Coordinates of C-alpha atoms and ligand atoms in Angstrom, one line a residue:
Chain A
M7 CA -135.1 120.2 70.1
S8 CA -137.6 122.4 68.3
D9 CA -136.4 123.7 65.0
Q10 CA -139.1 126.2 64.4
P11 CA -138.1 129.5 62.7
A12 CA -136.6 131.8 65.2
S13 CA -139.4 133.5 67.0
P14 CA -139.8 137.3 67.2
V15 CA -139.2 138.9 70.6
P16 CA -141.8 137.5 72.9
S17 CA -144.5 139.9 74.2
A18 CA -144.2 141.6 77.5
P19 CA -143.1 140.9 80.2
Q20 CA -140.1 140.3 78.0
P21 CA -137.0 138.4 79.0
V22 CA -133.7 140.0 77.9
M23 CA -131.4 138.1 75.6
S24 CA -127.8 137.7 76.8
T25 CA -126.6 140.0 73.9
P26 CA -128.4 142.0 71.3
R27 CA -129.4 140.2 68.2
R28 CA -129.0 143.2 65.9
L29 CA -127.1 146.5 65.9
D30 CA -127.7 149.8 64.1
I31 CA -124.3 151.3 63.4
E32 CA -123.9 154.9 62.2
I33 CA -120.6 154.3 60.5
T34 CA -119.9 157.9 59.5
A35 CA -121.1 161.3 60.6
R36 CA -120.5 162.7 57.1
C37 CA -123.0 162.9 54.3
N38 CA -122.9 164.2 50.8
L39 CA -126.5 165.6 51.3
R40 CA -128.1 167.8 53.8
C41 CA -131.8 166.8 53.7
R42 CA -134.1 169.2 55.3
Y43 CA -135.7 166.6 57.7
C44 CA -132.6 164.6 58.4
Y45 CA -133.1 162.9 61.8
F46 CA -129.3 162.5 62.1
F47 CA -127.8 166.0 61.8
D48 CA -128.5 169.0 64.0
N49 CA -128.7 167.1 67.2
P50 CA -126.9 169.3 69.8
A51 CA -126.1 166.2 71.9
V52 CA -124.1 164.5 69.2
P53 CA -120.5 165.2 68.4
Y54 CA -120.2 164.6 64.6
R55 CA -116.9 162.8 64.2
D56 CA -115.8 159.5 62.8
L57 CA -113.8 156.6 64.2
D58 CA -110.9 154.9 62.4
T59 CA -111.0 151.6 60.6
A60 CA -109.1 149.7 63.3
T61 CA -111.6 150.8 66.1
W62 CA -114.5 149.5 64.1
L63 CA -112.8 146.3 63.2
R64 CA -112.1 145.6 66.9
F65 CA -115.7 146.3 67.7
F66 CA -116.9 143.9 64.9
D67 CA -114.7 141.2 66.5
E68 CA -116.6 141.9 69.8
L69 CA -119.9 141.6 68.0
G70 CA -118.8 138.3 66.6
A71 CA -118.0 137.1 70.1
C72 CA -121.4 138.3 71.2
Q73 CA -123.0 136.2 68.4
V74 CA -124.7 139.2 66.9
M75 CA -126.6 138.2 63.7
D76 CA -127.2 141.4 61.8
V77 CA -125.9 144.9 61.6
C78 CA -127.5 147.8 59.8
I79 CA -124.9 150.2 58.5
S80 CA -126.1 153.8 58.1
G81 CA -124.7 157.3 58.7
G82 CA -124.5 159.9 57.4
E83 CA -123.8 158.2 54.1
P84 CA -121.9 154.9 54.5
F85 CA -120.7 154.9 50.9
L86 CA -118.6 158.0 51.8
R87 CA -116.2 155.8 53.8
P88 CA -113.3 154.8 51.5
D89 CA -112.7 151.8 53.9
L90 CA -116.2 150.4 53.5
P91 CA -115.0 147.2 51.8
E92 CA -112.6 146.6 54.7
L93 CA -115.3 147.2 57.2
L94 CA -117.7 144.9 55.4
A95 CA -115.0 142.2 55.4
G96 CA -114.8 142.6 59.2
I97 CA -118.5 142.0 59.4
V98 CA -118.3 138.9 57.2
R99 CA -115.3 137.6 59.1
N100 CA -117.4 137.7 62.3
R101 CA -120.2 135.7 60.7
M102 CA -122.7 138.5 60.5
R103 CA -125.0 139.7 57.8
F104 CA -125.6 143.4 57.1
N105 CA -127.8 145.9 55.3
L106 CA -126.8 149.4 54.3
V107 CA -128.9 152.6 54.4
S108 CA -127.9 155.1 51.7
N109 CA -129.1 158.0 49.6
G110 CA -127.7 156.1 46.6
A111 CA -125.9 158.9 44.9
L112 CA -122.3 157.6 45.6
I113 CA -122.9 154.0 44.6
D114 CA -120.9 153.2 41.5
D115 CA -120.0 149.9 39.9
A116 CA -116.9 149.4 42.0
K117 CA -118.7 150.0 45.3
A118 CA -121.7 147.8 44.3
A119 CA -119.3 145.0 43.2
A120 CA -117.6 145.2 46.6
V121 CA -120.9 144.8 48.4
A122 CA -122.0 142.0 46.1
A123 CA -118.7 140.1 46.7
T124 CA -119.4 139.8 50.4
R125 CA -122.5 137.6 49.7
R126 CA -123.8 138.7 53.2
C127 CA -125.8 141.8 52.2
N128 CA -129.5 141.4 53.1
Y129 CA -130.3 144.6 51.1
V130 CA -129.3 148.2 50.5
Q131 CA -132.1 150.6 51.4
I132 CA -132.2 153.7 49.2
S133 CA -134.2 156.8 50.1
V134 CA -136.7 157.8 47.4
D135 CA -139.2 160.5 48.3
G136 CA -140.7 161.4 45.0
S137 CA -141.6 160.1 41.6
C138 CA -139.6 162.9 40.0
A139 CA -136.9 165.3 40.8
D140 CA -139.4 168.0 41.8
T141 CA -140.8 166.2 44.7
H142 CA -137.7 164.3 45.8
D143 CA -135.1 167.1 45.5
V144 CA -137.3 169.7 47.3
C145 CA -136.0 168.4 50.6
R146 CA -132.9 166.4 49.6
G147 CA -131.3 168.8 47.3
P148 CA -130.7 169.2 43.5
G149 CA -129.5 166.1 41.7
S150 CA -130.4 163.7 44.6
F151 CA -133.3 162.1 42.7
A152 CA -131.1 161.2 39.8
G153 CA -128.4 159.9 42.2
A154 CA -130.9 157.7 44.1
L155 CA -132.2 156.1 40.8
R156 CA -128.7 155.7 39.5
G157 CA -127.8 154.0 42.8
I158 CA -130.8 151.6 42.6
R159 CA -130.0 150.6 39.0
T160 CA -126.4 150.0 39.8
L161 CA -127.2 147.8 42.8
Q162 CA -129.7 145.9 40.7
R163 CA -127.1 145.3 38.0
H164 CA -124.9 143.7 40.6
G165 CA -127.7 141.5 41.9
I166 CA -127.9 143.2 45.3
P167 CA -131.4 143.2 46.8
V168 CA -132.7 146.8 47.0
A169 CA -135.3 148.2 49.3
A170 CA -136.6 151.7 49.2
R171 CA -137.7 154.1 52.0
V172 CA -140.2 156.8 51.3
T173 CA -140.2 159.6 53.8
I174 CA -143.5 161.5 53.6
H175 CA -143.8 165.2 54.0
R176 CA -145.9 168.1 52.8
H177 CA -144.4 168.3 49.4
N178 CA -144.7 164.6 48.3
V179 CA -148.0 163.7 50.0
R180 CA -149.8 164.0 46.7
D181 CA -147.2 162.1 44.8
L182 CA -147.5 158.7 46.6
P183 CA -149.3 156.8 43.8
A184 CA -146.7 157.9 41.3
V185 CA -143.9 157.0 43.8
A186 CA -145.4 153.5 44.1
R187 CA -145.6 153.1 40.4
L188 CA -142.0 154.2 39.9
L189 CA -140.6 152.0 42.6
L190 CA -142.7 148.9 42.3
D191 CA -143.7 148.8 38.7
E192 CA -141.0 150.6 36.8
L193 CA -137.9 149.9 38.9
E194 CA -139.3 146.6 40.2
V195 CA -138.0 147.2 43.7
P196 CA -139.5 144.3 45.7
A197 CA -140.9 146.5 48.4
F198 CA -140.7 149.9 50.0
S199 CA -141.3 151.1 53.5
T200 CA -142.7 154.5 54.5
N201 CA -142.4 156.8 57.4
A202 CA -143.0 160.5 58.0
A203 CA -140.6 163.4 58.3
S204 CA -140.7 163.8 62.0
E205 CA -139.6 166.1 64.8
L206 CA -136.0 165.0 65.0
G207 CA -132.7 166.6 63.9
S208 CA -132.8 169.1 61.1
F209 CA -136.6 168.9 60.9
A210 CA -137.1 171.6 63.6
R211 CA -135.3 174.2 61.5
H212 CA -137.6 173.6 58.5
A213 CA -140.8 172.4 60.2
D214 CA -142.9 175.3 58.8
Q215 CA -142.0 174.1 55.2
I216 CA -142.2 170.4 55.7
A217 CA -144.6 169.4 58.5
M218 CA -147.8 167.8 57.3
T219 CA -151.1 169.3 58.3
V220 CA -153.9 167.2 59.6
A221 CA -155.4 167.2 56.1
D222 CA -152.0 166.1 54.7
R223 CA -151.9 163.2 57.1
E224 CA -155.4 162.1 56.3
L225 CA -154.5 162.2 52.6
A226 CA -151.3 160.2 53.2
M227 CA -153.1 157.6 55.2
R228 CA -155.9 157.2 52.6
S229 CA -153.5 157.1 49.7
L230 CA -151.2 154.5 51.4
V231 CA -154.1 152.3 52.4
E232 CA -155.4 152.3 48.8
L233 CA -151.9 151.6 47.5
K234 CA -151.5 148.8 50.0
E235 CA -154.7 147.3 48.8
R236 CA -153.3 147.3 45.3
Y237 CA -149.7 146.2 46.1
G238 CA -150.1 144.2 49.3
G239 CA -147.1 143.5 51.4
R240 CA -144.8 145.4 49.0
I241 CA -145.6 148.6 51.0
T242 CA -144.8 148.5 54.7
A243 CA -144.5 150.9 57.7
N244 CA -143.3 150.7 61.2
A245 CA -144.2 154.4 61.8
G246 CA -145.8 157.3 59.9
P247 CA -149.1 157.5 58.1
L248 CA -149.5 153.9 57.0
A249 CA -148.6 152.5 60.4
D250 CA -150.9 155.0 62.1
A251 CA -153.8 154.2 59.6
E252 CA -153.5 150.5 60.3
Y253 CA -153.0 150.7 64.1
W254 CA -155.6 153.4 64.6
A255 CA -158.1 151.3 62.6
R256 CA -157.6 148.4 64.9
M257 CA -158.0 150.7 68.0
E258 CA -161.2 152.2 66.6
T259 CA -162.6 148.8 65.8
A260 CA -161.8 147.5 69.3
R261 CA -163.3 150.6 70.9
R262 CA -166.6 150.3 68.9
Q263 CA -166.9 146.6 69.8
G264 CA -166.0 147.2 73.4
A265 CA -163.2 144.6 72.9
P266 CA -161.0 143.5 75.8
A267 CA -157.7 145.5 76.1
F268 CA -154.9 144.5 73.8
S269 CA -152.2 142.5 75.5
D270 CA -149.8 145.3 75.0
G271 CA -152.4 148.1 75.4
G272 CA -152.8 150.5 78.2
R273 CA -149.1 151.0 78.9
L274 CA -146.0 152.5 77.3
S275 CA -145.2 149.2 75.4
A276 CA -144.7 150.7 71.9
C277 CA -141.0 150.0 71.5
G278 CA -139.7 146.5 71.7
C279 CA -136.4 147.4 70.1
V280 CA -134.6 147.7 73.4
F281 CA -135.1 143.9 73.9
E282 CA -133.5 143.0 70.6
K283 CA -131.1 145.6 69.4
I284 CA -128.9 148.5 70.3
A285 CA -127.2 151.3 68.3
V286 CA -123.8 152.9 68.0
R287 CA -123.2 156.5 66.9
A288 CA -120.4 157.5 64.5
D289 CA -118.3 158.7 67.4
G290 CA -118.5 155.4 69.2
A291 CA -121.2 156.2 71.8
I292 CA -123.5 153.2 72.4
V293 CA -127.1 154.5 72.5
P294 CA -130.4 152.7 72.7
C295 CA -131.4 153.8 69.2
S296 CA -130.8 156.5 66.6
M297 CA -134.0 158.2 67.8
L298 CA -132.5 158.5 71.3
A299 CA -129.0 159.5 70.2
H300 CA -128.5 161.8 73.3
L301 CA -128.7 158.8 75.7
E302 CA -125.2 157.6 76.0
L303 CA -125.0 154.1 77.5
G304 CA -121.3 153.5 77.0
R305 CA -118.6 153.7 74.5
I306 CA -117.1 151.1 72.1
G307 CA -113.5 150.2 72.9
R308 CA -114.0 151.3 76.5
D309 CA -117.1 149.4 77.7
R310 CA -118.0 145.8 76.9
L311 CA -121.1 145.7 74.8
A312 CA -122.6 142.7 76.6
E313 CA -122.2 144.5 79.9
V314 CA -123.8 147.7 78.6
W315 CA -126.6 145.6 77.1
R316 CA -127.4 143.8 80.3
S317 CA -126.9 146.5 82.9
A318 CA -126.6 150.1 81.6
P319 CA -129.1 151.8 84.0
E320 CA -130.7 153.9 81.2
L321 CA -131.4 150.8 79.1
V322 CA -132.8 148.9 82.1
R323 CA -135.1 151.9 82.7
L324 CA -136.1 152.0 79.1
R325 CA -137.1 148.3 79.2
A326 CA -139.1 149.0 82.4
R327 CA -140.9 151.8 80.6
Q328 CA -143.1 149.1 79.1
A329 CA -144.8 148.6 82.5
I330 CA -145.8 152.3 82.9
P331 CA -149.6 152.5 82.7
L332 CA -151.1 155.2 80.4
Q333 CA -153.5 156.0 83.3
R334 CA -150.6 157.9 84.8
F335 CA -151.0 160.6 82.1
A336 CA -153.7 163.2 82.4
G337 CA -154.5 163.2 78.6
C338 CA -154.9 159.4 78.6
R339 CA -156.8 158.9 81.8
D340 CA -160.3 159.2 80.3
C341 CA -159.3 158.2 76.8
A342 CA -161.5 155.5 75.3
Y343 CA -158.5 154.3 73.3
A344 CA -156.3 153.7 76.3
P345 CA -156.8 149.9 76.5
Y346 CA -155.6 149.5 72.9
C347 CA -152.9 152.2 72.9
T348 CA -149.2 151.5 73.3
G349 CA -148.1 155.1 73.9
N350 CA -146.0 155.3 70.7
C351 CA -142.3 155.9 70.0
P352 CA -140.2 156.9 73.0
G353 CA -137.7 158.7 70.7
L354 CA -140.5 161.0 69.4
A355 CA -141.9 161.3 72.9
Y356 CA -138.6 162.7 74.0
S357 CA -138.2 164.9 71.0
L358 CA -141.7 166.4 71.3
T359 CA -142.1 166.6 75.1
G360 CA -138.5 166.5 76.5
E361 CA -139.4 163.3 78.4
I362 CA -139.0 159.6 77.4
D363 CA -141.5 158.2 79.9
R364 CA -144.5 159.7 78.2
P365 CA -146.8 158.8 75.3
S366 CA -145.7 160.5 72.1
P367 CA -148.2 163.1 70.9
D368 CA -147.2 162.4 67.3
A369 CA -149.1 159.1 67.0
C370 CA -151.8 159.9 69.6
L371 CA -155.2 159.0 68.0
R372 CA -157.2 161.1 70.4
L373 CA -155.1 164.3 69.6
F374 CA -155.4 163.6 65.9
L375 CA -159.2 163.3 66.1
E376 CA -159.5 166.4 68.3
A377 CA -157.5 168.3 65.7
G378 CA -160.2 167.4 63.1
G379 CA -158.6 164.3 61.6
A380 CA -160.6 161.2 60.6
I381 CA -159.5 157.7 60.1
D382 CA -160.4 155.3 57.3
G383 CA -162.1 152.0 58.1
R384 CA -160.5 150.4 55.1
A385 CA -157.2 150.3 56.9
A386 CA -158.7 147.7 59.2
R387 CA -159.1 145.3 56.3
I388 CA -155.4 145.3 55.6
S389 CA -154.3 145.4 59.2
P390 CA -153.7 141.9 60.6
G391 CA -155.9 140.9 63.5
A392 CA -158.5 143.7 62.9
E393 CA -162.2 143.5 62.2
V394 CA -163.7 145.8 59.6
A395 CA -164.7 149.1 61.1
E396 CA -168.3 150.0 60.6
Chain B
M15 CA -129.4 109.2 57.0
K16 CA -128.6 106.2 59.3
L17 CA -128.1 106.0 63.0
G18 CA -124.4 105.2 62.4
D19 CA -123.8 108.4 60.4
R20 CA -121.6 111.0 62.1
P21 CA -123.0 114.5 61.6
L22 CA -120.8 117.5 61.5
A23 CA -121.9 121.1 62.3
N24 CA -121.4 123.6 59.5
P25 CA -118.5 125.7 60.9
D26 CA -120.0 128.9 59.5
V27 CA -123.2 128.5 61.5
V28 CA -123.5 130.6 64.6
L29 CA -125.0 129.2 67.8
R30 CA -126.6 132.2 69.4
E31 CA -127.7 131.6 73.0
E32 CA -130.7 133.7 73.8
Y33 CA -132.9 132.9 76.8
D34 CA -132.7 130.2 79.4
D35 CA -130.5 127.8 77.3
W36 CA -132.7 128.3 74.2
A37 CA -130.7 129.3 71.2
V38 CA -130.9 130.2 67.5
L39 CA -128.8 128.6 64.9
F40 CA -127.9 131.2 62.3
D41 CA -126.2 130.6 58.9
P42 CA -124.8 133.9 57.8
E43 CA -124.2 132.6 54.3
T44 CA -127.9 131.9 53.6
A45 CA -129.6 133.9 56.4
N46 CA -131.4 130.8 57.5
A47 CA -132.2 130.7 61.3
V48 CA -133.9 128.2 63.5
G49 CA -134.7 128.3 67.1
I50 CA -133.6 125.3 69.2
N51 CA -134.4 124.2 72.8
P52 CA -131.8 123.1 75.4
V53 CA -131.8 119.5 74.1
G54 CA -131.2 120.8 70.6
V55 CA -128.3 122.9 72.0
F56 CA -126.9 119.9 73.7
I57 CA -127.1 117.9 70.5
W58 CA -125.6 120.7 68.4
R59 CA -122.5 120.7 70.6
L60 CA -122.0 117.0 69.8
L61 CA -122.1 117.4 66.0
D62 CA -118.3 117.2 65.6
G63 CA -118.1 114.5 63.0
R64 CA -116.9 111.9 65.6
N65 CA -120.2 111.1 67.3
S66 CA -122.7 108.9 65.5
V67 CA -126.4 109.8 65.7
E68 CA -126.8 106.7 67.9
Q69 CA -124.0 107.9 70.3
I70 CA -125.5 111.3 70.5
A71 CA -128.9 109.8 71.4
A72 CA -127.2 107.8 74.2
R73 CA -125.6 111.0 75.5
V74 CA -129.0 112.7 75.4
A75 CA -130.4 109.8 77.4
D76 CA -127.6 110.2 80.0
G77 CA -127.9 114.0 80.2
F78 CA -131.6 114.5 80.5
D79 CA -134.4 113.1 82.6
E80 CA -137.3 111.1 81.2
V81 CA -135.9 110.6 77.7
P82 CA -138.4 108.4 75.7
G83 CA -137.3 105.2 73.9
S84 CA -137.9 107.0 70.6
A85 CA -135.0 109.3 71.3
P86 CA -132.6 107.9 68.7
E87 CA -135.3 108.3 66.0
E88 CA -136.1 111.8 67.2
V89 CA -132.4 112.8 67.3
R90 CA -132.1 111.4 63.8
A91 CA -135.1 113.4 62.5
F92 CA -133.8 116.5 64.2
V93 CA -130.3 116.2 62.6
E94 CA -131.9 115.4 59.3
R95 CA -133.9 118.6 59.4
L96 CA -130.8 120.6 60.3
A97 CA -129.0 118.9 57.4
A98 CA -131.8 119.9 55.0
G99 CA -131.4 123.5 56.1
G100 CA -127.7 123.4 55.5
F101 CA -126.7 123.6 59.2
V102 CA -125.1 120.2 59.3
G103 CA -123.1 117.9 57.0
F104 CA -121.7 114.5 57.5
A105 CA -118.2 113.3 58.2
A106 CA -116.7 111.1 55.5
T107 CA -116.7 107.4 56.4
G108 CA -113.5 106.4 58.2
A109 CA -112.7 110.0 59.2
T110 CA -112.7 109.2 62.9
P111 CA -109.5 108.0 64.5
Ligands
SF4_420 S1 -131.3 162.0 55.7 FE1 -129.7 160.6 55.1 S2 -129.0 161.4 53.1 FE2 -130.1 163.0 54.1 S3 -128.6 164.3 55.1 FE3 -129.4 162.8 56.6 S4 -128.0 161.1 56.6 FE4 -127.7 162.3 54.6
SF4_421 S1 -154.7 160.1 74.7 FE1 -153.5 159.4 73.0 S2 -151.7 158.4 73.8 FE2 -153.2 158.6 75.5 S3 -154.3 156.6 75.4 FE3 -155.5 158.1 74.1 S4 -154.7 157.7 72.1 FE4 -153.2 156.8 73.5

């Protein structure tokens, strides 16, 4: 009758839960902005249309029956939906908690009060890419920095936990210390996460203006590692320069020490999401995640979520991807990092190579080094489980 | 808490069955979550405000193999921990028919 805190998803080979624990829901395909690296728009496989309130509410009832714990409501821009309070009430009625992902600009007192009144909001995540309008608005459009800050302050006034997300690109890579000061010291946001503008959605149309060079990536890694030394767990990353810096430092340390293979190394194990959560597009298509938005597994209102979760062939295949050895791929076969490498994000693998069952070149340490990049041993000190490189 | 107390599951709490009869108790009000094993799930289903801790321990002894003599105390401690986390309350005395 153990009552230990709920454990994270166990390491591979992973059993599959009877239903997903969490869902990512793109509640609307509309947005007040058109960010130049938006992962959501400009995906030719996605029909950008919204579902009505009743359809979502019926789906939330199904989620309640599936004992789903948390939903992440994104878009598009979720605060564009006039029925948002009604939708949140449906989430609460079904005994779930939620977080919202927003650009912040549309959050006024009335909307913030409606979110606060639910008492089930984990946090609202606001995108902040710069310490000033110059670096933020360059990719998100004029006025968007002011909107984001206004949104954060409004949420804070209503006692709603705020998280920030910093997407790193060529134009803000030198601004990161100032971004950290703004968010963590001045606005007193508890923490922010980082990622990189990456090869999805609208990015391709603007890659020449946005994509980071190898030198930019090095700078971003160095800068974030230094900032993390100063601010500790208040800066996090699941992908992008900080995640790369930390994981690559572990890989490099292990390689130098001739350490045994990591338990999840040497195979395409990078993404555990398919064992824990699933996503729904604004048009009702059930997909493995927003990064694999083309991969329709079913449709809400037509297919039962539990059934899709357990047996949609594409999802079963994605889970089995974890067993695919890196030795199968020419570039990895003689790579000294292979025993420590997890093959990286399948969504980016698909976007960059057209295939899911491949390592993603985006977070390939070998390619980064071959392109002239260098990694920073200090990341090993802040990366759990790693020895100091050198 | 005494062995004669009759614990009552918080109706807002979700019992989420995950793998092989293991489960998570999740309180959406507080976001507290705990993992419980199949015996814990069995006990949880008996927390209806009518069964005393002593009766629950007897049902555990009937329902599972090799239950140690310390079971009533263990059940009591388990329920107490759930109560401390807000997952469980207690039926008012005299509430059972
Ligand atoms: S990145 Fe977010 S805020 Fe920007 S256009 Fe896409 S959905 Fe809208
Ligand atoms: S070549 Fe890249 S993806 Fe392949 S094992 Fe080496 S570091 Fe990993």
